[in-house]
Coordinates of N, CA, C and O in Angstrom, one line a residue:
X30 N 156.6 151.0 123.9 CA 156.7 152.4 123.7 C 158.0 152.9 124.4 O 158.3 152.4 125.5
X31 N 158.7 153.8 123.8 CA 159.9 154.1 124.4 C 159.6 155.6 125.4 O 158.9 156.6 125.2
X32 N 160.4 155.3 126.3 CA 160.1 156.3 127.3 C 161.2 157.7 127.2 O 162.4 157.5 126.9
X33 N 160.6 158.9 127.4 CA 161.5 159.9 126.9 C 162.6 160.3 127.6 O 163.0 160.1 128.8
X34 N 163.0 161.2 126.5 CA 164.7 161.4 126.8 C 164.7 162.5 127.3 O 163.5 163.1 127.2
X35 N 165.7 163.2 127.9 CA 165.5 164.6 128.3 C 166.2 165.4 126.7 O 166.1 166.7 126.6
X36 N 166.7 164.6 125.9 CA 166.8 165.0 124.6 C 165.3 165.3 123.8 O 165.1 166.3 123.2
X37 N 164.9 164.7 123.8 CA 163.2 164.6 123.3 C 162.1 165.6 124.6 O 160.9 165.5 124.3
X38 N 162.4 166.1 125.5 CA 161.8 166.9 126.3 C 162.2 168.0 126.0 O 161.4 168.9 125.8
X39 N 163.7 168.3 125.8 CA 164.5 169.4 125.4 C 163.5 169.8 123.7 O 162.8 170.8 123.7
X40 N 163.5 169.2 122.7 CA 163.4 169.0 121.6 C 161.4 169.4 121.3 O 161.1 169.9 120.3
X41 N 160.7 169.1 122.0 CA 159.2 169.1 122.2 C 158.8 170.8 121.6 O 158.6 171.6 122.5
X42 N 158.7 171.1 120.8 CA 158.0 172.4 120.0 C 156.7 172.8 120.5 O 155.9 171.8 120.8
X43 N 156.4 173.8 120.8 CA 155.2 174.3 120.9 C 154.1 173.9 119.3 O 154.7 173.9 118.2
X44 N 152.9 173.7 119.5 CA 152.3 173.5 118.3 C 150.9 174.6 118.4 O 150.9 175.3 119.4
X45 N 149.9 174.8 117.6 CA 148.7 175.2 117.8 C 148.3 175.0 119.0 O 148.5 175.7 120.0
X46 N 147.8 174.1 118.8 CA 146.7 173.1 120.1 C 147.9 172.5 121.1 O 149.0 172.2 120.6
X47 N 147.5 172.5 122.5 CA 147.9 171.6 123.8 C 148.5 170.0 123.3 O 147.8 169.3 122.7
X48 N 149.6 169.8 123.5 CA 149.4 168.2 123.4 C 150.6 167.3 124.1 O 151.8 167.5 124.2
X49 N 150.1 166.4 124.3 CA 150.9 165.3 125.7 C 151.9 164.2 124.6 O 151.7 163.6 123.5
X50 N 153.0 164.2 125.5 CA 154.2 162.9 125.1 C 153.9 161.8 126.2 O 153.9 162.1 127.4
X51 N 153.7 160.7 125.8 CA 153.9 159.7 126.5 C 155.1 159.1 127.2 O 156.1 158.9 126.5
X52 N 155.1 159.0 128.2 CA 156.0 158.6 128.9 C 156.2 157.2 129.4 O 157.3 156.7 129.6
X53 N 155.0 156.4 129.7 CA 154.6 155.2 130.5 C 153.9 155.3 131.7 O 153.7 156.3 132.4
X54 N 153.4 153.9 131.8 CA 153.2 154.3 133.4 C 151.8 155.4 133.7 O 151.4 155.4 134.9
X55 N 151.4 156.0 133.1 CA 150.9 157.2 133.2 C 151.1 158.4 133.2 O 150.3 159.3 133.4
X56 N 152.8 158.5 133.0 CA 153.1 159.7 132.8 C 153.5 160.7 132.0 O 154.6 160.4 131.6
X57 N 153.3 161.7 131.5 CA 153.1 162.6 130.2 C 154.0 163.7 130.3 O 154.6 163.8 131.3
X58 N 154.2 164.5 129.3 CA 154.6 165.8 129.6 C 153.6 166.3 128.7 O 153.0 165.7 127.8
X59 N 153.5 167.4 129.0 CA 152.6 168.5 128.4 C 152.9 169.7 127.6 O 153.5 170.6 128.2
X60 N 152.6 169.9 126.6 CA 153.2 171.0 126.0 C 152.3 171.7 125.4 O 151.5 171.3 124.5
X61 N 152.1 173.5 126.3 CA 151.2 174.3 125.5 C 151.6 175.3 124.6 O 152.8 175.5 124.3
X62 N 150.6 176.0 124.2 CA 150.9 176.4 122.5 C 152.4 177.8 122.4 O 153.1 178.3 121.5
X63 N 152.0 178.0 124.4 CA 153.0 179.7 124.7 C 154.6 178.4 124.8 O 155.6 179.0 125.1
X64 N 154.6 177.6 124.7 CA 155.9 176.9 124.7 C 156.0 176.0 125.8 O 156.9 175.2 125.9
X65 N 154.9 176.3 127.0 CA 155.3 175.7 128.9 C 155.0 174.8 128.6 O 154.0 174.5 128.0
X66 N 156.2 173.7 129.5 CA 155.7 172.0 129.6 C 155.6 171.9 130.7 O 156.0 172.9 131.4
X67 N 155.1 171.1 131.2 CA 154.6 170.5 132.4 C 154.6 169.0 132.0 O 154.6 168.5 130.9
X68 N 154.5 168.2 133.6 CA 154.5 166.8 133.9 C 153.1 166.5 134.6 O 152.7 167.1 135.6
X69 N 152.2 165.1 133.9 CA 151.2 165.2 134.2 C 151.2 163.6 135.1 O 152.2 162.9 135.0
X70 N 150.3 163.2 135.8 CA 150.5 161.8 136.4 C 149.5 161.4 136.2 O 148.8 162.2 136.8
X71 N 148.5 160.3 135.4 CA 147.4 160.1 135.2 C 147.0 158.8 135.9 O 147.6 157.8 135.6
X72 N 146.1 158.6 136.8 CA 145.9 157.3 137.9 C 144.3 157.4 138.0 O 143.6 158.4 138.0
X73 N 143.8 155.9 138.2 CA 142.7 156.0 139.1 C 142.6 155.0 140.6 O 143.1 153.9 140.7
X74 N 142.0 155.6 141.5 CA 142.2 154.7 142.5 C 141.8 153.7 142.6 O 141.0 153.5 141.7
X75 N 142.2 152.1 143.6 CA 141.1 150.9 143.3 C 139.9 150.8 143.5 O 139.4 151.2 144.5
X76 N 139.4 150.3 142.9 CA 137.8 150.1 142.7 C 136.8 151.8 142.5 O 135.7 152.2 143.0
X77 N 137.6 152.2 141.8 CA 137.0 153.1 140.8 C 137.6 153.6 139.5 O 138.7 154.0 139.3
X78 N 136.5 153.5 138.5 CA 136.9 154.0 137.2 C 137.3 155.1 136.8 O 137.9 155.2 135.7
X79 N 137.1 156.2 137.6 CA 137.2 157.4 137.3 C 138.7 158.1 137.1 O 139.5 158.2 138.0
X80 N 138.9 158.3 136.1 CA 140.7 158.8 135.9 C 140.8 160.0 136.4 O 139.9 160.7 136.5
X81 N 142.2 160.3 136.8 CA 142.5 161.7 137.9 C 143.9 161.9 137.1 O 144.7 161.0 136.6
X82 N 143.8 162.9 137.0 CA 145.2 164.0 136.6 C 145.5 165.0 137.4 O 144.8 165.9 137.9
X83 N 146.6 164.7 137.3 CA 148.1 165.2 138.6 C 149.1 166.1 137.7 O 150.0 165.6 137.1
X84 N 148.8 167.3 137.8 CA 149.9 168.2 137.6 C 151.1 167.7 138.3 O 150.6 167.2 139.4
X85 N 152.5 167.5 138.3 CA 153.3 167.0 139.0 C 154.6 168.6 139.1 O 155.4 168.9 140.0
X86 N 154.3 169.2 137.7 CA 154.9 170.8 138.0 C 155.7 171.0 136.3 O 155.6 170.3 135.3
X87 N 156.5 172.2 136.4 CA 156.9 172.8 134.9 C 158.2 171.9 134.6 O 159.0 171.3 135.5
X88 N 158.2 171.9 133.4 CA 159.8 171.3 133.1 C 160.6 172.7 133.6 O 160.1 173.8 133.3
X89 N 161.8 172.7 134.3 CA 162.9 173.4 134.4 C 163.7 172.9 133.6 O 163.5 171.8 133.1
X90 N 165.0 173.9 133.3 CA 166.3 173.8 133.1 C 166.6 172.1 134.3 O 166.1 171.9 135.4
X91 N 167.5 171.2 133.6 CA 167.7 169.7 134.1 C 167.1 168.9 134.7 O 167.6 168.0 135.4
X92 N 165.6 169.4 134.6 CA 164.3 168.4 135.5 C 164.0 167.0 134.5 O 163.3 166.1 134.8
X93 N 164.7 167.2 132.8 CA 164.4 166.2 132.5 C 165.3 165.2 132.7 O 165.1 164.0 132.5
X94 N 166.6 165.9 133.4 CA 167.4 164.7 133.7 C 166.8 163.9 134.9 O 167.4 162.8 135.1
X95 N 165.7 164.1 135.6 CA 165.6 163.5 136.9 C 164.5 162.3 136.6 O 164.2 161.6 137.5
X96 N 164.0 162.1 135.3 CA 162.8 161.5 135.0 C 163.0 159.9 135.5 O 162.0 159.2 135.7
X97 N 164.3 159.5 135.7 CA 165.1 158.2 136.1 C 164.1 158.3 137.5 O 163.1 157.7 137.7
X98 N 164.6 159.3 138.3 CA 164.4 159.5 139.9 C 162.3 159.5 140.0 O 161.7 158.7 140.7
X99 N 161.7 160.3 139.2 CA 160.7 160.1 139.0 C 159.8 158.5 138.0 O 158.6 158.2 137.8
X100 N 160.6 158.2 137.6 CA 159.8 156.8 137.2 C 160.3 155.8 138.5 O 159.9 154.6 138.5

């Protein structure tokens, strides 16, 4: 799977319903229906199943350039 661009973050449309871009790794962006993205971190700790999601914060103006620094 290819990991996104800040061209493809830029580009992400609001739709109806909430819905996540894959990133790798666990990491997502989020896009709700008022247009706001956000970055999500999805992990579980060792020796438990239970999955945890991590708001990590909103896409700004050149936050998608930093995704290098954050992967």
């Amino acid at each position: 799977m290819s990991r996104l661009t800040a061209k493809k973050v830029e580009n992400a449309l609001p739709r109806k319903k909430e819905y996540k871009l894959h990133d790798g790794d666990g990491l997502f962006l989020r896009v709700r229906p008022s247009g706001a993205k956000s970055w999500l971190f999805s992990f579980s700790l060792p020796n438990d199943s239970t999955l945890i999601r991590m708001t990590l914060g909103s896409v700004k103006r050149y936050f998608a350039e930093f995704l290098s620094i954050i992967r």
